[in-house]
Coordinates of C-alpha atoms and ligand atoms in Angstrom, one line a residue:
Chain A
M40 CA -13.0 15.7 20.1
T41 CA -9.5 15.9 21.5
D42 CA -7.8 19.2 20.7
F43 CA -4.7 17.9 18.9
N44 CA -3.5 21.4 18.2
K45 CA -3.0 22.1 21.9
M46 CA -1.2 18.8 22.5
S47 CA 2.6 18.4 22.5
R48 CA 4.2 15.9 20.2
R49 CA 4.8 13.6 23.2
D50 CA 1.2 13.7 24.3
F51 CA 0.2 12.9 20.8
F52 CA 2.1 9.7 20.7
T53 CA 0.8 8.8 24.1
V54 CA -2.7 9.1 22.9
T55 CA -2.3 7.4 19.5
G56 CA 0.1 4.7 20.8
K57 CA 1.6 3.9 17.5
A58 CA 1.5 5.1 14.0
G59 CA -1.7 4.1 12.3
L60 CA -3.9 3.6 15.3
A61 CA -6.0 6.2 13.6
T62 CA -9.5 5.8 14.7
I63 CA -8.9 8.7 17.1
A64 CA -7.9 10.9 14.1
A65 CA -10.7 9.8 11.9
G66 CA -12.7 13.0 12.2
A67 CA -9.7 15.2 12.7
V68 CA -10.0 17.4 9.6
G69 CA -7.8 20.4 10.0
V70 CA -5.4 18.9 12.5
N71 CA -1.8 19.5 11.6
F72 CA -0.3 16.0 11.3
G73 CA 2.8 17.5 9.9
M74 CA 4.3 17.3 13.4
V75 CA 4.3 13.5 13.2
Q76 CA 7.5 12.3 11.5
V77 CA 6.6 8.6 11.3
A78 CA 7.2 8.2 7.7
E79 CA 10.9 8.9 7.9
A80 CA 11.9 5.5 9.2
A81 CA 13.7 3.4 6.7
V82 CA 12.0 0.4 5.3
G83 CA 14.0 -2.5 6.8
K84 CA 15.1 -5.3 4.5
S85 CA 12.4 -4.8 2.0
K86 CA 14.1 -3.2 -1.0
V87 CA 12.3 -1.5 -3.8
S88 CA 13.8 -1.5 -7.3
P89 CA 13.1 2.1 -8.3
F90 CA 10.3 2.6 -10.8
R91 CA 7.6 5.0 -12.0
F92 CA 3.9 4.5 -12.2
A93 CA 1.2 6.9 -13.3
I94 CA -2.4 7.8 -12.2
L95 CA -5.2 8.9 -14.4
T96 CA -8.7 9.6 -13.0
D97 CA -12.1 11.1 -13.3
A98 CA -12.6 11.5 -17.0
H99 CA -16.4 11.6 -16.6
L100 CA -17.0 10.8 -20.3
F101 CA -20.4 11.8 -21.7
S102 CA -22.2 10.0 -24.5
H103 CA -21.9 13.0 -26.8
A104 CA -19.6 12.5 -29.8
D105 CA -16.4 14.5 -29.8
H106 CA -17.0 15.8 -26.3
K107 CA -14.2 18.0 -24.9
F108 CA -13.6 15.5 -22.0
D109 CA -12.8 12.7 -24.6
A110 CA -10.0 14.9 -25.9
M111 CA -8.6 15.6 -22.4
L112 CA -8.5 11.9 -21.6
E113 CA -6.8 11.3 -24.9
K114 CA -4.3 14.0 -24.0
A115 CA -3.6 12.5 -20.6
V116 CA -3.1 9.0 -22.2
A117 CA -0.6 10.6 -24.7
D118 CA 1.3 12.3 -21.8
C119 CA 1.4 9.0 -20.0
N120 CA 2.8 7.2 -23.0
K121 CA 5.6 9.8 -23.2
A122 CA 6.5 9.5 -19.5
K123 CA 6.8 5.7 -19.8
P124 CA 5.6 4.5 -16.4
D125 CA 5.7 0.8 -15.6
F126 CA 1.9 0.8 -15.4
V127 CA -1.1 3.1 -15.0
L128 CA -3.7 3.2 -12.3
Y129 CA -7.1 4.6 -13.0
C130 CA -8.9 5.8 -9.9
G131 CA -12.6 5.8 -11.0
D132 CA -15.3 7.8 -12.7
I133 CA -14.5 6.9 -16.2
A134 CA -18.2 7.5 -17.1
Q135 CA -20.5 10.4 -16.2
N136 CA -23.8 8.5 -16.2
G137 CA -22.5 4.9 -15.9
T138 CA -23.8 3.8 -19.3
A139 CA -22.2 1.0 -21.4
D140 CA -21.4 3.4 -24.3
Q141 CA -19.5 5.8 -21.9
L142 CA -17.5 2.9 -20.4
D143 CA -16.9 1.6 -23.9
K144 CA -15.5 4.9 -25.0
G145 CA -13.3 5.0 -21.9
K146 CA -12.0 1.6 -22.4
K147 CA -11.2 2.4 -26.1
I148 CA -9.3 5.5 -25.2
L149 CA -7.4 3.9 -22.3
S150 CA -6.5 0.9 -24.6
K151 CA -4.1 3.4 -26.3
L152 CA -1.9 3.2 -23.3
T153 CA 1.3 1.3 -24.1
M154 CA 1.7 -0.1 -20.6
P155 CA -0.6 -2.2 -18.3
L156 CA -3.6 -0.6 -16.7
K157 CA -5.4 -1.3 -13.4
V158 CA -8.8 0.2 -12.7
I159 CA -11.1 0.8 -9.7
P160 CA -14.6 2.1 -9.9
G161 CA -16.1 5.5 -9.0
E162 CA -19.7 6.2 -8.2
H163 CA -20.4 7.5 -11.7
D164 CA -19.4 4.2 -13.1
W165 CA -21.5 2.1 -10.8
Y166 CA -25.0 3.0 -9.9
L167 CA -26.9 2.6 -13.2
D168 CA -26.5 -1.2 -13.2
M169 CA -24.7 -1.7 -9.9
G170 CA -21.3 -2.2 -11.6
A171 CA -22.4 -4.8 -14.1
A172 CA -21.1 -3.0 -17.2
W173 CA -18.0 -1.8 -15.3
R174 CA -17.1 -5.3 -14.2
G175 CA -17.6 -6.6 -17.7
H176 CA -15.1 -4.0 -19.0
F177 CA -12.6 -3.8 -16.2
G178 CA -12.9 -7.0 -14.0
P179 CA -13.1 -7.3 -10.2
Q180 CA -13.8 -4.3 -8.0
N181 CA -10.8 -5.0 -5.7
W182 CA -7.4 -6.5 -6.4
S183 CA -3.8 -6.6 -5.3
F184 CA -0.5 -7.3 -6.9
D185 CA 3.2 -7.0 -6.2
H186 CA 5.6 -5.0 -8.4
K187 CA 9.4 -4.6 -7.8
G188 CA 9.1 -5.0 -4.0
V189 CA 5.9 -2.9 -3.5
H190 CA 2.4 -4.4 -2.7
F191 CA -0.4 -2.6 -4.5
I192 CA -4.0 -2.7 -3.4
G193 CA -7.1 -1.4 -5.1
M194 CA -10.6 -1.3 -3.6
N195 CA -14.1 -0.1 -4.4
S196 CA -14.8 2.6 -1.8
I197 CA -18.1 3.9 -3.2
L198 CA -20.6 1.4 -1.8
V199 CA -23.6 2.8 0.0
K200 CA -26.6 1.3 1.8
D201 CA -29.6 0.6 -0.3
F202 CA -31.5 3.9 -0.4
W203 CA -33.4 3.1 -3.7
T204 CA -35.5 -0.1 -3.1
G205 CA -37.6 1.4 -0.3
A206 CA -38.0 4.6 -2.2
G207 CA -39.1 2.7 -5.3
M208 CA -36.4 4.3 -7.5
T209 CA -35.6 3.2 -11.0
P210 CA -31.9 2.5 -11.9
L211 CA -31.8 5.9 -13.7
E212 CA -33.2 7.7 -10.7
R213 CA -30.6 5.9 -8.4
M214 CA -27.9 7.0 -10.8
G215 CA -29.2 10.5 -10.8
V216 CA -28.9 10.7 -7.0
M217 CA -25.3 9.4 -7.1
E218 CA -24.3 11.8 -9.9
M219 CA -24.9 14.8 -7.7
L220 CA -21.9 15.5 -5.5
E221 CA -23.9 17.3 -2.8
S222 CA -26.8 14.9 -2.8
P223 CA -27.8 14.2 0.8
L224 CA -29.9 11.1 -0.1
A225 CA -27.2 8.5 -0.6
G226 CA -25.3 9.0 2.6
P227 CA -21.6 8.3 3.2
W228 CA -20.0 5.5 1.3
G229 CA -17.3 3.0 2.0
V230 CA -15.6 -0.3 1.1
Q231 CA -17.9 -2.3 3.5
A232 CA -17.4 -5.5 5.4
E233 CA -16.6 -7.9 2.6
Q234 CA -13.7 -5.9 1.3
L235 CA -12.4 -5.2 4.8
D236 CA -12.2 -9.0 5.4
W237 CA -10.5 -9.4 2.0
L238 CA -8.0 -6.6 2.9
K239 CA -7.2 -8.3 6.3
K240 CA -6.5 -11.6 4.5
D241 CA -4.6 -9.9 1.7
V242 CA -2.0 -8.3 4.0
K243 CA -2.0 -10.9 6.7
K244 CA 1.2 -12.6 5.6
L245 CA 3.1 -9.5 4.5
A246 CA 6.0 -8.4 6.6
S247 CA 5.6 -5.1 8.4
D248 CA 8.4 -3.5 6.3
T249 CA 6.6 -4.3 3.0
P250 CA 6.0 -1.0 1.1
I251 CA 2.2 -0.6 0.6
V252 CA 0.4 1.5 -2.0
V253 CA -3.4 1.6 -1.7
F254 CA -5.9 3.0 -4.3
T255 CA -9.5 4.0 -3.6
H256 CA -11.9 6.4 -5.4
S257 CA -12.5 8.5 -2.3
P258 CA -10.0 9.7 0.3
L259 CA -9.1 7.4 3.3
W260 CA -9.6 10.3 5.7
D261 CA -12.5 12.5 6.7
Y262 CA -12.0 15.5 4.4
Y263 CA -15.5 16.8 3.6
P264 CA -18.2 14.1 4.2
R265 CA -20.9 16.2 2.6
W266 CA -19.3 15.7 -0.8
N267 CA -18.2 12.1 0.0
F268 CA -14.7 13.4 0.3
Q269 CA -14.4 10.5 2.8
T270 CA -14.6 6.7 3.1
S271 CA -16.7 5.8 6.0
D272 CA -14.6 2.7 6.9
A273 CA -11.3 4.5 6.4
P274 CA -10.5 4.2 10.1
E275 CA -10.8 0.4 9.8
I276 CA -8.7 0.4 6.7
R277 CA -6.0 2.5 8.4
E278 CA -6.1 0.1 11.4
I279 CA -5.6 -3.0 9.2
L280 CA -2.7 -1.3 7.5
S281 CA -1.2 0.1 10.7
K282 CA 1.3 -2.7 11.1
F283 CA 3.2 -1.4 8.1
V284 CA 6.1 1.0 8.4
R285 CA 4.8 3.2 5.5
V286 CA 1.6 3.3 3.4
M287 CA 0.9 5.5 0.5
S288 CA -2.8 6.1 -0.3
F289 CA -3.9 7.6 -3.7
H290 CA -7.5 8.6 -4.4
G291 CA -9.6 10.1 -7.2
H292 CA -13.1 11.8 -6.7
V293 CA -11.8 15.1 -5.3
H294 CA -10.7 16.4 -8.8
Q295 CA -7.9 18.4 -7.1
T296 CA -4.5 18.3 -5.6
V297 CA -4.6 17.6 -1.9
Y298 CA -2.3 16.0 0.6
N299 CA -2.7 14.7 4.1
K300 CA -0.9 12.4 6.5
I301 CA -2.4 10.3 9.2
G302 CA -0.1 8.0 11.2
N303 CA 1.8 5.8 8.8
M304 CA -0.3 6.8 5.8
G305 CA 0.5 9.6 3.4
S306 CA -2.6 10.4 1.3
V307 CA -2.6 12.1 -2.1
G308 CA -5.6 13.4 -4.1
T309 CA -5.4 13.4 -7.9
M310 CA -6.3 15.8 -10.7
S311 CA -9.1 14.8 -13.0
T312 CA -9.3 15.1 -16.8
S313 CA -12.8 16.6 -16.7
W314 CA -13.3 19.6 -14.3
P315 CA -11.7 20.7 -11.0
W316 CA -13.9 20.6 -7.9
P317 CA -13.6 23.6 -5.6
Y318 CA -11.8 23.2 -2.3
P319 CA -14.4 22.5 0.4
P320 CA -14.6 25.1 3.2
V321 CA -12.5 23.3 5.7
K322 CA -9.0 24.0 7.0
Q323 CA -6.3 21.7 5.6
A324 CA -3.2 20.4 7.4
Y325 CA -1.2 21.0 4.2
P326 CA -2.7 24.0 2.4
E327 CA 0.4 24.5 0.3
H328 CA -0.7 21.4 -1.6
Q329 CA -3.8 23.2 -3.0
Q330 CA -3.6 23.9 -6.7
L331 CA -4.2 27.5 -7.9
R332 CA -7.7 28.4 -9.0
A333 CA -8.4 27.5 -12.6
D334 CA -9.2 30.0 -15.3
P335 CA -12.7 29.1 -16.3
G336 CA -12.0 30.3 -19.8
N337 CA -9.3 27.7 -20.2
F338 CA -11.0 24.3 -20.4
E339 CA -7.8 22.4 -19.7
D340 CA -6.8 24.5 -16.6
G341 CA -7.0 22.7 -13.3
M342 CA -6.8 19.2 -14.8
G343 CA -4.0 16.8 -15.6
S344 CA -2.4 13.5 -14.8
Q345 CA 0.2 12.3 -12.2
L346 CA 3.4 10.4 -12.0
I347 CA 4.9 8.8 -9.0
D348 CA 8.6 7.8 -8.8
L349 CA 9.4 5.3 -6.1
E350 CA 13.0 5.1 -4.9
S351 CA 14.8 2.1 -3.4
D352 CA 13.9 3.3 0.2
F353 CA 10.2 3.6 -0.8
A354 CA 10.4 7.4 -0.6
G355 CA 7.8 8.4 -3.1
K356 CA 8.0 11.5 -5.2
M357 CA 4.7 12.8 -6.3
L358 CA 4.6 14.7 -9.6
Y359 CA 1.4 16.3 -10.7
K360 CA 1.3 16.9 -14.4
P361 CA -1.2 19.6 -15.0
F362 CA -2.3 20.5 -18.6
A363 CA -1.9 24.2 -17.7
E364 CA 0.4 25.7 -15.0
S365 CA -1.5 25.5 -11.8
L366 CA 0.9 24.2 -9.1
T367 CA 2.2 26.0 -6.0
P368 CA 6.0 26.1 -5.5
T369 CA 5.6 23.2 -3.0
M370 CA 4.3 20.9 -5.7
K371 CA 6.0 22.2 -8.8
N372 CA 9.0 20.0 -8.9
G373 CA 7.4 17.1 -7.1
F374 CA 7.1 16.4 -3.4
K375 CA 7.7 13.6 -0.9
I376 CA 4.7 11.6 0.0
Chain B
M25 CA -35.4 80.4 -4.7
K26 CA -32.9 78.8 -6.9
L27 CA -33.8 75.1 -7.3
T28 CA -30.9 72.8 -7.0
T29 CA -31.3 69.2 -8.1
K30 CA -31.7 68.2 -4.5
N31 CA -34.3 70.7 -3.3
R32 CA -36.2 70.3 -6.5
F33 CA -36.6 66.7 -5.6
N34 CA -37.7 67.6 -2.1
V35 CA -40.3 70.0 -3.3
A36 CA -41.6 67.5 -5.8
M37 CA -41.9 64.8 -3.1
A38 CA -43.7 67.2 -0.7
L39 CA -46.3 67.7 -3.4
I40 CA -46.7 64.2 -4.6
A41 CA -46.1 61.9 -1.7
P42 CA -49.3 62.5 0.3
V43 CA -51.4 62.1 -2.8
A44 CA -49.6 58.8 -3.7
L45 CA -49.9 57.5 -0.2
I46 CA -53.7 58.1 0.0
G47 CA -54.0 56.4 -3.4
L48 CA -52.2 53.3 -2.1
L49 CA -54.2 53.1 1.1
A50 CA -57.4 53.3 -0.8
A51 CA -56.4 50.7 -3.4
S52 CA -55.4 47.8 -1.0
P53 CA -55.9 46.9 2.6
A54 CA -52.6 44.8 2.5
I55 CA -49.8 47.2 3.2
A56 CA -46.4 45.9 2.1
R57 CA -44.6 47.0 5.3
E58 CA -44.3 45.9 8.9
P59 CA -45.7 44.6 11.0
F60 CA -46.3 41.4 9.1
T61 CA -48.4 38.6 10.6
K62 CA -46.7 35.2 11.2
A63 CA -48.8 33.8 8.4
E64 CA -47.7 36.5 6.0
L65 CA -44.0 35.9 6.9
A66 CA -44.5 32.2 6.4
D67 CA -46.0 32.8 3.0
Q68 CA -43.0 35.0 2.1
E69 CA -40.6 32.4 3.2
K70 CA -42.4 29.7 1.3
A71 CA -42.3 31.9 -1.9
L72 CA -38.6 32.5 -1.4
L73 CA -37.8 28.8 -0.9
A74 CA -39.8 27.8 -3.9
V75 CA -37.6 30.1 -6.0
V76 CA -34.5 28.8 -4.3
D77 CA -35.6 25.3 -5.0
H78 CA -36.2 26.0 -8.6
G79 CA -32.8 27.6 -8.8
R80 CA -31.3 24.5 -7.3
D81 CA -32.9 22.4 -9.9
L82 CA -31.7 24.6 -12.8
W83 CA -28.2 24.6 -11.2
H84 CA -28.3 20.8 -11.5
G85 CA -29.4 20.5 -15.1
T86 CA -33.2 20.5 -15.3
L87 CA -33.4 23.0 -18.2
P88 CA -31.9 21.4 -21.3
S89 CA -31.4 24.7 -23.2
M90 CA -28.7 25.6 -20.7
Q91 CA -26.2 23.2 -22.2
T92 CA -25.4 21.1 -25.3
N93 CA -22.6 19.0 -23.7
G94 CA -24.3 17.5 -20.7
L95 CA -22.6 19.9 -18.2
A96 CA -24.5 21.7 -15.4
C97 CA -23.5 24.5 -13.1
G98 CA -23.3 21.9 -10.3
N99 CA -20.4 20.1 -12.1
C100 CA -18.0 22.8 -11.1
H101 CA -20.0 24.5 -8.3
P102 CA -21.4 21.9 -5.9
D103 CA -23.5 23.6 -3.2
A104 CA -22.8 26.7 -5.3
A105 CA -19.2 26.6 -4.0
A106 CA -16.7 28.9 -5.8
S107 CA -19.6 30.8 -7.4
N108 CA -19.0 33.5 -4.7
P109 CA -22.2 35.6 -5.4
H110 CA -21.2 38.0 -2.6
T111 CA -18.2 39.2 -4.5
F112 CA -20.1 40.5 -7.5
P113 CA -20.0 42.9 -9.2
K114 CA -16.4 42.2 -9.6
F115 CA -13.5 42.3 -12.0
Q116 CA -13.6 39.0 -13.8
A117 CA -10.1 38.3 -15.1
N118 CA -11.1 36.0 -18.0
L119 CA -13.5 38.7 -19.3
G120 CA -11.3 41.7 -18.5
K121 CA -14.0 43.8 -16.9
V122 CA -16.4 44.3 -14.0
I123 CA -19.5 42.2 -14.3
T124 CA -22.5 41.1 -12.3
L125 CA -23.4 37.6 -11.1
R126 CA -26.0 37.3 -13.8
D127 CA -23.4 38.1 -16.4
M128 CA -21.2 35.4 -15.0
I129 CA -24.0 32.9 -14.9
N130 CA -24.8 33.5 -18.5
W131 CA -21.1 33.3 -19.5
C132 CA -20.9 29.9 -17.8
I133 CA -24.0 28.7 -19.6
M134 CA -22.8 30.0 -23.0
V135 CA -19.1 29.1 -22.9
P136 CA -18.2 26.0 -20.8
Q137 CA -21.8 24.5 -21.2
V138 CA -22.3 25.7 -24.8
G139 CA -25.9 26.5 -24.0
K140 CA -28.4 29.3 -24.5
A141 CA -28.2 32.2 -22.1
L142 CA -31.0 32.9 -19.7
D143 CA -33.1 36.1 -20.0
V144 CA -31.1 38.3 -17.7
N145 CA -34.2 39.5 -15.9
G146 CA -36.3 36.4 -16.2
D147 CA -37.7 34.1 -13.5
D148 CA -35.1 31.4 -14.2
M149 CA -32.2 33.9 -13.7
I150 CA -33.8 35.2 -10.5
A151 CA -34.0 31.6 -9.3
M152 CA -30.4 30.9 -10.2
E153 CA -29.3 34.0 -8.3
A154 CA -31.6 33.2 -5.3
Y155 CA -30.1 29.7 -5.0
A156 CA -26.5 31.0 -4.9
F157 CA -27.3 33.9 -2.6
Y158 CA -29.4 31.7 -0.3
L159 CA -26.5 29.3 0.2
Y160 CA -24.1 32.2 0.9
R161 CA -26.5 33.9 3.4
G162 CA -24.5 35.3 6.3
V163 CA -21.4 35.8 4.3
K164 CA -20.2 39.3 4.1
I165 CA -21.0 41.2 0.9
E166 CA -17.6 42.0 -0.6
P167 CA -17.5 43.2 -4.2
G168 CA -14.1 42.4 -5.3
L169 CA -11.3 41.3 -7.6
A170 CA -10.6 38.0 -9.3
T171 CA -8.8 36.4 -6.4
R172 CA -8.2 32.8 -5.2
Q173 CA -11.6 32.5 -3.7
T174 CA -12.4 28.8 -4.1
A175 CA -15.1 28.0 -1.6
G176 CA -17.6 30.1 0.2
F177 CA -19.3 28.4 3.1
D178 CA -19.7 25.1 5.0
V179 CA -22.9 23.2 4.7
K180 CA -23.0 21.2 7.9
S181 CA -25.1 18.1 8.1
G182 CA -24.1 16.4 11.3
A183 CA -21.6 13.6 10.9
G184 CA -22.0 13.8 7.2
F185 CA -25.5 13.5 5.9
P186 CA -29.0 13.8 7.2
K187 CA -31.0 10.6 7.4
K188 CA -33.4 11.8 4.7
G189 CA -32.9 14.4 2.0
S190 CA -34.5 17.8 2.4
G191 CA -35.1 18.0 -1.3
V192 CA -32.9 21.1 -1.3
A193 CA -29.2 21.2 -0.7
Y194 CA -29.5 23.6 2.3
D195 CA -29.8 21.0 4.9
N196 CA -27.8 22.8 7.6
E197 CA -29.5 23.9 10.8
K198 CA -28.2 27.4 10.8
A199 CA -27.0 29.9 8.3
P200 CA -23.5 29.2 7.1
V201 CA -21.2 31.9 8.2
L202 CA -17.8 30.5 7.4
P203 CA -16.0 33.1 5.3
V204 CA -14.0 32.5 2.2
I205 CA -10.9 30.6 3.2
N206 CA -8.6 31.2 0.2
K207 CA -8.3 34.9 -0.3
Ligands
FE2_630 FE1 -15.2 12.3 -10.3
FE2_631 FE1 -16.5 10.4 -7.8

């Protein structure tokens, strides 16, 4: 791999050509992309009417009655209703074991939101019945819409190759494999060819100065593949979106605050309402965006929701809303994406 | 001669040790010291990995009594990350005192998982401890304070994952040596 750290900024641009030609950077965990100031360019004629949206994610609801995670999702929903975003995005893992009752419970709690909701699936929602119950509750796995000058895209990033048929696994066993974060059986997941084609078509006619926001369950960069803190076809996604001046990517799955930037794409991880995953043992380009370690005795610490305020120049301000104080000074009053 | 504690011990050992050694030699032809044969070492390794494997299962929820709310250790500690066994005994801020890893394991079982504590010296507890320590092998022992340690080691598996599962989470080729990054 090219040693980016030893390269000058000029060399870097020579190698990558333009912002977003990111296949080179796909495996570049730990590279400091902070030196690339691509996102500062103004977004031409495309004007955004300023607005706010919210993100909730990773509730991991169990079937138990009155489970503590039910209460935390309820609390995040109540916080959202107070913050009055235009709409809420849910980034996957509503259920823990993908059962209909867990998805029912999630839908019921989320229906208390007083604004529209869009949802994408996580692996915990999907692998018991290959998304049948989830689709019944929340509709198509990928979608796009326009809102106040911004183009929003959601995709299902947790699709893996069939590892269960050959192994003669039951649906429950398949789900069990997917439930374990560090399970080596399932292999890396992605959005796969069909959704890549869909994405190409979806953005084909959009002008390059259109502000783009994309949602996936997993990060669109190679963060820590062993825990599927990755999307295997993220390089292709970044390539398709490389024509745009600026892209914001939001993802669930990591249960933690995390930030990265590759080419024209700023990438933000989100806090869950269930538990915080530890930071994987890799160096990060933006370590100041790591939340403080949670107090294990405080069941709400390390979790929360998030608000994003978009300005007229599509400069996004990211506001984590933790249930307990857990943000570094960099994140405390919001930061630019 | 005035017997201090130390030379009293030495005197006692001088009297007892040869007798004890002869007894041992007579009792068993298998001496529990080097040199071990390759076959003996392989058996030891097998025994250790079986316990680690059991610990890995317990860590991921195979013993129902360890919870009443569906949670397993692996929910917050994938690959035993952030369990930091090498830092115990340490001052645990949420408990306000110095505790052992076994104390911490039982605290997690009883409080966040609302389950029944393991026998602190039982086989299941040894297995839990073996799994955590096995994954942290190569990491410096560093009894410590409640710090910002959030992850212990890197489990490498090529570009991401091996083609087939090892059955145990330790699918890296060599011992992980990456130190804690977040002190
Ligand atoms: Fe999750
Ligand atoms: Fe997930």
